mmCIF file of C-alpha atoms in Angstrom:
data_model
loop_
_atom_site.group_PDB
_atom_site.id
_atom_site.type_symbol
_atom_site.label_atom_id
_atom_site.label_comp_id
_atom_site.label_asym_id
_atom_site.label_seq_id
_atom_site.Cartn_x
_atom_site.Cartn_y
_atom_site.Cartn_z
ATOM 1 C CA MET A 1278 -4.528 44.375 1.499
ATOM 2 C CA ASP A 1279 -1.636 45.200 3.839
ATOM 3 C CA ARG A 1280 -3.013 48.682 4.359
ATOM 4 C CA ILE A 1281 -6.425 47.267 5.300
ATOM 5 C CA ARG A 1282 -4.743 44.971 7.796
ATOM 6 C CA THR A 1283 -2.748 47.832 9.327
ATOM 7 C CA PHE A 1284 -5.909 49.923 9.619
ATOM 8 C CA PHE A 1285 -7.794 47.218 11.519
ATOM 9 C CA SER A 1286 -4.877 46.435 13.810
ATOM 10 C CA SER A 1287 -4.922 50.052 15.031
ATOM 11 C CA HIS A 1288 -8.744 50.298 15.140
ATOM 12 C CA LYS A 1289 -9.615 47.301 17.319
ATOM 13 C CA LYS A 1290 -13.257 48.231 18.014
ATOM 14 C CA THR A 1291 -14.007 48.763 14.321
ATOM 15 C CA ALA A 1292 -12.341 45.416 13.582
ATOM 16 C CA VAL A 1293 -14.522 43.549 16.098
ATOM 17 C CA PHE A 1294 -17.639 45.302 14.754
ATOM 18 C CA ALA A 1295 -16.728 44.350 11.172
ATOM 19 C CA ALA A 1296 -15.975 40.772 12.253
ATOM 20 C CA VAL A 1297 -19.424 40.445 13.867
ATOM 21 C CA ALA A 1298 -20.999 41.827 10.676
ATOM 22 C CA SER A 1299 -19.121 39.295 8.565
ATOM 23 C CA ALA A 1300 -20.134 36.560 11.032
ATOM 24 C CA LEU A 1301 -23.783 37.473 10.351
ATOM 25 C CA LEU A 1302 -23.074 37.016 6.628
ATOM 26 C CA THR A 1303 -21.215 33.742 7.304
ATOM 27 C CA GLY A 1304 -24.275 32.328 9.086
ATOM 28 C CA THR A 1305 -26.637 33.549 6.379
ATOM 29 C CA ALA A 1306 -24.633 31.981 3.540
ATOM 30 C CA ASN A 1307 -23.954 28.736 5.407
ATOM 31 C CA GLY A 1308 -27.611 28.196 6.267
ATOM 32 C CA LEU A 1309 -29.071 29.299 2.953
ATOM 33 C CA PHE A 1310 -26.659 27.407 0.690
ATOM 34 C CA GLY A 1311 -25.758 24.584 3.058
ATOM 35 C CA GLY A 1312 -22.075 25.439 3.027
ATOM 36 C CA GLY A 1313 -19.435 27.970 2.109
ATOM 37 C CA GLY A 1314 -19.513 29.854 5.400
ATOM 38 C CA GLY A 1315 -15.839 29.113 5.957
ATOM 39 C CA MET A 1316 -14.937 31.016 2.812
ATOM 40 C CA LEU A 1317 -16.215 34.154 4.564
ATOM 41 C CA ALA A 1318 -15.033 33.348 8.085
ATOM 42 C CA VAL A 1319 -11.365 32.795 7.155
ATOM 43 C CA PRO A 1320 -10.838 36.276 5.619
ATOM 44 C CA ALA A 1321 -12.654 37.811 8.616
ATOM 45 C CA TYR A 1322 -10.017 36.245 10.864
ATOM 46 C CA THR A 1323 -6.992 37.042 8.717
ATOM 47 C CA VAL A 1324 -7.896 40.514 7.437
ATOM 48 C CA LEU A 1325 -10.014 41.952 10.252
ATOM 49 C CA LEU A 1326 -8.638 40.269 13.363
ATOM 50 C CA GLY A 1327 -5.030 39.744 12.281
ATOM 51 C CA VAL A 1328 -5.003 35.967 12.868
ATOM 52 C CA ASP A 1329 -2.359 34.094 10.868
ATOM 53 C CA GLU A 1330 -3.500 31.840 7.999
ATOM 54 C CA ARG A 1331 -3.140 28.459 9.745
ATOM 55 C CA ARG A 1332 -4.845 29.551 12.986
ATOM 56 C CA ALA A 1333 -7.558 31.270 10.947
ATOM 57 C CA HIS A 1334 -8.425 28.032 9.099
ATOM 58 C CA ALA A 1335 -8.455 26.020 12.341
ATOM 59 C CA THR A 1336 -10.566 28.584 14.212
ATOM 60 C CA ALA A 1337 -12.999 28.964 11.293
ATOM 61 C CA VAL A 1338 -13.686 25.201 11.348
ATOM 62 C CA ALA A 1339 -14.510 25.447 15.066
ATOM 63 C CA ALA A 1340 -16.730 28.496 14.516
ATOM 64 C CA ILE A 1341 -18.687 26.842 11.677
ATOM 65 C CA LEU A 1342 -19.290 23.566 13.559
ATOM 66 C CA PRO A 1343 -22.159 24.766 15.809
ATOM 67 C CA LEU A 1344 -24.000 26.532 13.001
ATOM 68 C CA SER A 1345 -23.622 23.634 10.569
ATOM 69 C CA THR A 1346 -25.034 21.329 13.265
ATOM 70 C CA ILE A 1347 -28.088 23.566 13.786
ATOM 71 C CA SER A 1348 -28.612 23.972 10.019
ATOM 72 C CA ALA A 1349 -28.211 20.218 9.432
ATOM 73 C CA ALA A 1350 -30.926 19.567 12.042
ATOM 74 C CA ILE A 1351 -33.299 22.016 10.298
ATOM 75 C CA TYR A 1352 -32.652 20.438 6.863
ATOM 76 C CA ILE A 1353 -33.129 16.899 8.230
ATOM 77 C CA ALA A 1354 -36.338 17.875 10.074
ATOM 78 C CA ASN A 1355 -37.719 19.140 6.755
ATOM 79 C CA GLY A 1356 -36.944 15.852 4.998
ATOM 80 C CA ASN A 1357 -34.071 17.149 2.887
ATOM 81 C CA PHE A 1358 -31.518 14.514 3.870
ATOM 82 C CA ASP A 1359 -31.801 11.302 1.831
ATOM 83 C CA PRO A 1360 -29.880 8.583 3.691
ATOM 84 C CA SER A 1361 -30.023 6.229 0.668
ATOM 85 C CA PHE A 1362 -27.056 8.024 -0.893
ATOM 86 C CA GLY A 1363 -26.250 10.664 1.741
ATOM 87 C CA TYR A 1364 -24.192 8.240 3.803
ATOM 88 C CA PHE A 1365 -22.059 7.242 0.782
ATOM 89 C CA VAL A 1366 -21.117 10.889 0.273
ATOM 90 C CA SER A 1367 -20.477 11.434 3.995
ATOM 91 C CA GLY A 1368 -18.222 8.379 4.098
ATOM 92 C CA GLY A 1369 -16.269 9.750 1.139
ATOM 93 C CA VAL A 1370 -15.961 13.154 2.804
ATOM 94 C CA ILE A 1371 -14.467 11.578 5.936
ATOM 95 C CA ILE A 1372 -11.901 9.570 3.924
ATOM 96 C CA GLY A 1373 -11.091 12.612 1.768
ATOM 97 C CA GLY A 1374 -10.921 14.897 4.799
ATOM 98 C CA ILE A 1375 -8.276 12.747 6.465
ATOM 99 C CA ALA A 1376 -6.301 12.490 3.203
ATOM 100 C CA GLY A 1377 -6.537 16.253 2.672
ATOM 101 C CA SER A 1378 -5.339 17.078 6.204
ATOM 102 C CA LEU A 1379 -2.344 14.784 5.739
ATOM 103 C CA LEU A 1380 -1.603 16.124 2.227
ATOM 104 C CA LEU A 1381 -1.649 19.722 3.445
ATOM 105 C CA LYS A 1382 1.746 19.302 5.084
ATOM 106 C CA LYS A 1383 3.314 17.830 1.955
ATOM 107 C CA ILE A 1384 2.199 19.861 -1.028
ATOM 108 C CA ASN A 1385 2.267 23.477 -2.104
ATOM 109 C CA THR A 1386 -1.328 24.665 -2.136
ATOM 110 C CA LYS A 1387 -0.647 27.841 -4.142
ATOM 111 C CA LEU A 1388 -1.115 26.247 -7.572
ATOM 112 C CA LEU A 1389 -3.965 24.104 -6.291
ATOM 113 C CA GLU A 1390 -5.737 27.242 -5.065
ATOM 114 C CA PHE A 1391 -5.719 28.693 -8.569
ATOM 115 C CA VAL A 1392 -7.145 25.484 -10.022
ATOM 116 C CA PHE A 1393 -9.721 25.325 -7.242
ATOM 117 C CA TYR A 1394 -10.927 28.913 -7.700
ATOM 118 C CA GLY A 1395 -11.013 28.373 -11.476
ATOM 119 C CA VAL A 1396 -13.246 25.328 -10.966
ATOM 120 C CA MET A 1397 -15.392 27.348 -8.546
ATOM 121 C CA LEU A 1398 -15.841 30.086 -11.136
ATOM 122 C CA ALA A 1399 -16.737 27.566 -13.872
ATOM 123 C CA ALA A 1400 -19.195 25.770 -11.571
ATOM 124 C CA GLY A 1401 -20.798 29.094 -10.612
ATOM 125 C CA ILE A 1402 -21.279 30.116 -14.237
ATOM 126 C CA ARG A 1403 -22.629 26.673 -15.155
ATOM 127 C CA MET A 1404 -25.119 26.787 -12.262
ATOM 128 C CA LEU A 1405 -26.234 30.294 -13.191
ATOM 129 C CA VAL A 1406 -26.922 29.589 -16.880
ATOM 130 C CA GLY A 1407 -27.822 25.880 -16.626
ATOM 131 C CA MET B 816 -30.061 6.351 -8.455
ATOM 132 C CA LYS B 817 -26.479 6.437 -9.660
ATOM 133 C CA ALA B 818 -23.810 3.950 -8.601
ATOM 134 C CA ALA B 819 -22.781 4.268 -4.966
ATOM 135 C CA ILE B 820 -19.115 4.638 -5.955
ATOM 136 C CA LEU B 821 -19.854 7.974 -7.699
ATOM 137 C CA TYR B 822 -21.292 9.402 -4.486
ATOM 138 C CA VAL B 823 -18.276 8.170 -2.532
ATOM 139 C CA LEU B 824 -15.900 9.736 -5.101
ATOM 140 C CA ALA B 825 -17.727 13.083 -4.986
ATOM 141 C CA GLY B 826 -17.466 12.940 -1.193
ATOM 142 C CA ILE B 827 -13.723 12.199 -1.342
ATOM 143 C CA ALA B 828 -13.110 15.154 -3.714
ATOM 144 C CA GLY B 829 -15.022 17.521 -1.431
ATOM 145 C CA GLY B 830 -13.376 16.035 1.656
ATOM 146 C CA VAL B 831 -9.818 16.451 0.321
ATOM 147 C CA MET B 832 -10.424 20.134 -0.397
ATOM 148 C CA GLY B 833 -12.167 20.604 2.936
ATOM 149 C CA GLY B 834 -9.339 18.877 4.791
ATOM 150 C CA MET B 835 -6.866 21.244 3.177
ATOM 151 C CA GLY B 836 -9.010 24.163 4.297
ATOM 152 C CA LEU B 837 -9.867 25.313 0.799
ATOM 153 C CA GLY B 838 -13.635 25.054 1.185
ATOM 154 C CA GLY B 839 -14.994 21.556 0.727
ATOM 155 C CA GLY B 840 -18.659 22.473 0.512
ATOM 156 C CA THR B 841 -18.106 24.914 -2.298
ATOM 157 C CA LEU B 842 -16.800 21.964 -4.346
ATOM 158 C CA LEU B 843 -19.045 19.182 -3.053
ATOM 159 C CA ILE B 844 -22.362 20.984 -3.656
ATOM 160 C CA PRO B 845 -21.699 21.757 -7.374
ATOM 161 C CA LEU B 846 -20.331 18.209 -7.901
ATOM 162 C CA LEU B 847 -23.516 16.688 -6.499
ATOM 163 C CA THR B 848 -25.957 18.996 -8.263
ATOM 164 C CA LEU B 849 -24.214 19.381 -11.659
ATOM 165 C CA PHE B 850 -22.810 15.883 -12.197
ATOM 166 C CA LEU B 851 -24.972 13.582 -10.108
ATOM 167 C CA GLY B 852 -28.281 15.410 -10.471
ATOM 168 C CA VAL B 853 -28.892 15.692 -6.727
ATOM 169 C CA ALA B 854 -31.564 18.281 -5.798
ATOM 170 C CA PRO B 855 -30.022 21.522 -4.447
ATOM 171 C CA LYS B 856 -31.408 21.269 -0.916
ATOM 172 C CA GLN B 857 -30.470 17.573 -0.720
ATOM 173 C CA ALA B 858 -26.905 18.495 -1.663
ATOM 174 C CA ALA B 859 -26.898 21.266 0.954
ATOM 175 C CA ALA B 860 -28.124 18.866 3.642
ATOM 176 C CA ILE B 861 -25.515 16.228 2.708
ATOM 177 C CA ASN B 862 -22.759 18.824 2.908
ATOM 178 C CA LEU B 863 -23.937 20.064 6.314
ATOM 179 C CA VAL B 864 -24.235 16.527 7.719
ATOM 180 C CA SER B 865 -20.842 15.459 6.309
ATOM 181 C CA PHE B 866 -19.142 18.508 7.760
ATOM 182 C CA ILE B 867 -19.967 17.564 11.358
ATOM 183 C CA PRO B 868 -17.809 14.419 11.907
ATOM 184 C CA MET B 869 -14.976 15.831 9.796
ATOM 185 C CA SER B 870 -14.809 19.084 11.711
ATOM 186 C CA VAL B 871 -15.087 17.409 15.118
ATOM 187 C CA VAL B 872 -11.975 15.379 14.250
ATOM 188 C CA SER B 873 -10.118 18.369 12.846
ATOM 189 C CA CYS B 874 -11.054 20.529 15.866
ATOM 190 C CA ILE B 875 -9.539 17.917 18.196
ATOM 191 C CA ILE B 876 -6.342 17.845 16.111
ATOM 192 C CA HIS B 877 -6.166 21.649 15.902
ATOM 193 C CA ALA B 878 -6.817 22.041 19.644
ATOM 194 C CA LYS B 879 -3.981 19.617 20.394
ATOM 195 C CA ASN B 880 -1.705 21.626 18.103
ATOM 196 C CA LYS B 881 -2.813 24.810 19.915
ATOM 197 C CA LEU B 882 -4.121 26.345 16.691
ATOM 198 C CA LEU B 883 -7.608 27.084 18.079
ATOM 199 C CA ASP B 884 -8.470 30.534 19.332
ATOM 200 C CA PHE B 885 -11.615 29.820 21.355
ATOM 201 C CA LYS B 886 -12.446 33.452 22.114
ATOM 202 C CA LYS B 887 -12.355 34.376 18.439
ATOM 203 C CA ALA B 888 -14.273 31.215 17.507
ATOM 204 C CA PHE B 889 -17.120 32.349 19.811
ATOM 205 C CA LEU B 890 -16.992 35.881 18.451
ATOM 206 C CA VAL B 891 -17.938 34.554 14.996
ATOM 207 C CA ALA B 892 -20.004 31.507 16.029
ATOM 208 C CA VAL B 893 -22.553 33.329 18.228
ATOM 209 C CA PRO B 894 -23.798 35.932 15.706
ATOM 210 C CA ALA B 895 -23.472 33.404 12.864
ATOM 211 C CA CYS B 896 -25.701 30.921 14.720
ATOM 212 C CA VAL B 897 -28.518 33.466 14.864
ATOM 213 C CA THR B 898 -28.485 34.196 11.125
ATOM 214 C CA SER B 899 -27.926 30.556 10.181
ATOM 215 C CA VAL B 900 -31.130 29.496 11.977
ATOM 216 C CA LEU B 901 -33.064 32.178 10.082
ATOM 217 C CA SER B 902 -31.450 31.436 6.709
ATOM 218 C CA SER B 903 -31.854 27.645 7.114
ATOM 219 C CA LEU B 904 -35.559 28.137 7.797
ATOM 220 C CA LEU B 905 -35.780 30.464 4.790
ATOM 221 C CA ALA B 906 -34.040 27.855 2.593
ATOM 222 C CA GLN B 907 -36.829 25.368 3.400
ATOM 223 C CA LYS B 908 -39.416 27.820 2.058
ATOM 224 C CA VAL B 909 -37.787 28.863 -1.223
ATOM 225 C CA LYS B 910 -37.472 26.801 -4.413
ATOM 226 C CA GLY B 911 -34.368 24.672 -4.926
ATOM 227 C CA GLU B 912 -33.630 26.520 -8.146
ATOM 228 C CA ALA B 913 -33.505 29.854 -6.318
ATOM 229 C CA VAL B 914 -30.977 28.387 -3.860
ATOM 230 C CA THR B 915 -28.835 27.214 -6.802
ATOM 231 C CA LYS B 916 -28.885 30.634 -8.491
ATOM 232 C CA GLY B 917 -28.001 32.375 -5.234
ATOM 233 C CA PHE B 918 -25.176 29.916 -4.600
ATOM 234 C CA ALA B 919 -23.918 30.410 -8.179
ATOM 235 C CA VAL B 920 -23.599 34.182 -7.629
ATOM 236 C CA PHE B 921 -21.910 33.543 -4.263
ATOM 237 C CA LEU B 922 -19.365 31.192 -5.932
ATOM 238 C CA ILE B 923 -18.624 33.605 -8.791
ATOM 239 C CA VAL B 924 -18.087 36.597 -6.482
ATOM 240 C CA LEU B 925 -15.820 34.573 -4.160
ATOM 241 C CA ALA B 926 -13.832 32.953 -6.990
ATOM 242 C CA VAL B 927 -13.225 36.266 -8.776
ATOM 243 C CA SER B 928 -12.165 38.068 -5.586
ATOM 244 C CA MET B 929 -9.905 35.202 -4.494
ATOM 245 C CA LEU B 930 -8.301 34.908 -7.964
ATOM 246 C CA ALA B 931 -7.748 38.683 -8.003
ATOM 247 C CA SER B 932 -6.149 38.839 -4.545
ATOM 248 C CA ARG B 933 -4.008 35.742 -5.157
ATOM 249 C CA SER B 934 -2.814 37.083 -8.530
ATOM 250 C CA ALA B 935 -1.963 40.440 -6.950
ATOM 251 C CA ALA B 936 0.080 38.669 -4.259
ATOM 252 C CA LEU B 937 1.838 36.588 -6.911
ATOM 253 C CA VAL B 938 2.763 39.666 -8.984
ATOM 254 C CA LYS B 939 4.004 41.442 -5.859
ATOM 255 C CA ASP B 940 6.148 38.444 -4.899
ATOM 256 C CA ALA B 941 7.552 38.278 -8.437
ATOM 257 C CA PHE B 942 8.495 41.980 -8.313
ATOM 258 C CA ALA B 943 10.033 41.594 -4.862
ATOM 259 C CA GLY B 944 12.044 38.627 -6.125
ATOM 260 C CA LEU B 945 13.118 40.480 -9.253
ATOM 261 C CA SER B 946 14.165 43.649 -7.444
ATOM 262 C CA GLY B 947 15.969 41.519 -4.872
ATOM 263 C CA ALA B 948 17.858 39.812 -7.685
ATOM 264 C CA LEU B 949 18.698 43.151 -9.278
ATOM 265 C CA ASN B 950 19.667 44.480 -5.853
ATOM 266 C CA PHE B 951 17.196 47.326 -5.446
ATOM 267 C CA PRO B 952 16.658 46.992 -1.727
ATOM 268 C CA ARG B 953 13.769 49.469 -1.466
ATOM 269 C CA ALA B 954 11.646 48.221 -4.357
ATOM 270 C CA GLY B 955 9.007 45.591 -3.672
ATOM 271 C CA LYS B 956 8.544 46.696 -0.071
ATOM 272 C CA ARG B 957 5.466 48.567 1.074
#
């Protein structure tokens, strides 16, 4: 991973080209699945463009905002947003989002990451076979 | 229609992960579809809608803390906007089940690659720590 980083830091044009390519993938995934674009945008920032982890997360959120807004509008226009329970979930997300941002300063996320990716793997398998 | 509290709880779980920058949508969408029986495209729409207020708030906080790189945000946002319009329109045409299967593959690939890279980093750290303790100054460095 370090070698990849060193390569891109000395080949700036290639890095920008690769970042644009991964941005195209980010948009595709985010629109098609309705989320998950950030999972692709963060590594593009850290690995390709040499942005540190914290700045990469912050910048990825800003980059995803316009495309999520456009995608949300398309989904709503096609009648895929059900306000009868959608607003309950959104309310929960806002409460959880604030709690998560505050927690981030206090806990070690390393162990949590392992649990999270384990859950992701299990959910993926369940969705594939279910 | 399940109890409202279950939807709120699913939202909180996704929101906590999202707020910590670990990928809220990748948790929220499976929670809604697998446990609450929400249709795949409904879950996608809820995630997209929920992301907007949360990220506006976090962008303001990040901008104040000078963690936002606007130039690099545009570099990713502009090309991503083009493909996200196309893929969102495509998602309206395909079956919900196809979206779920595609998302499942996406989750598995990401989870495996993240687990692999995190484990590699952990092993490397352990070796660096060990060689430091045993006083081999060159080992563990690359």
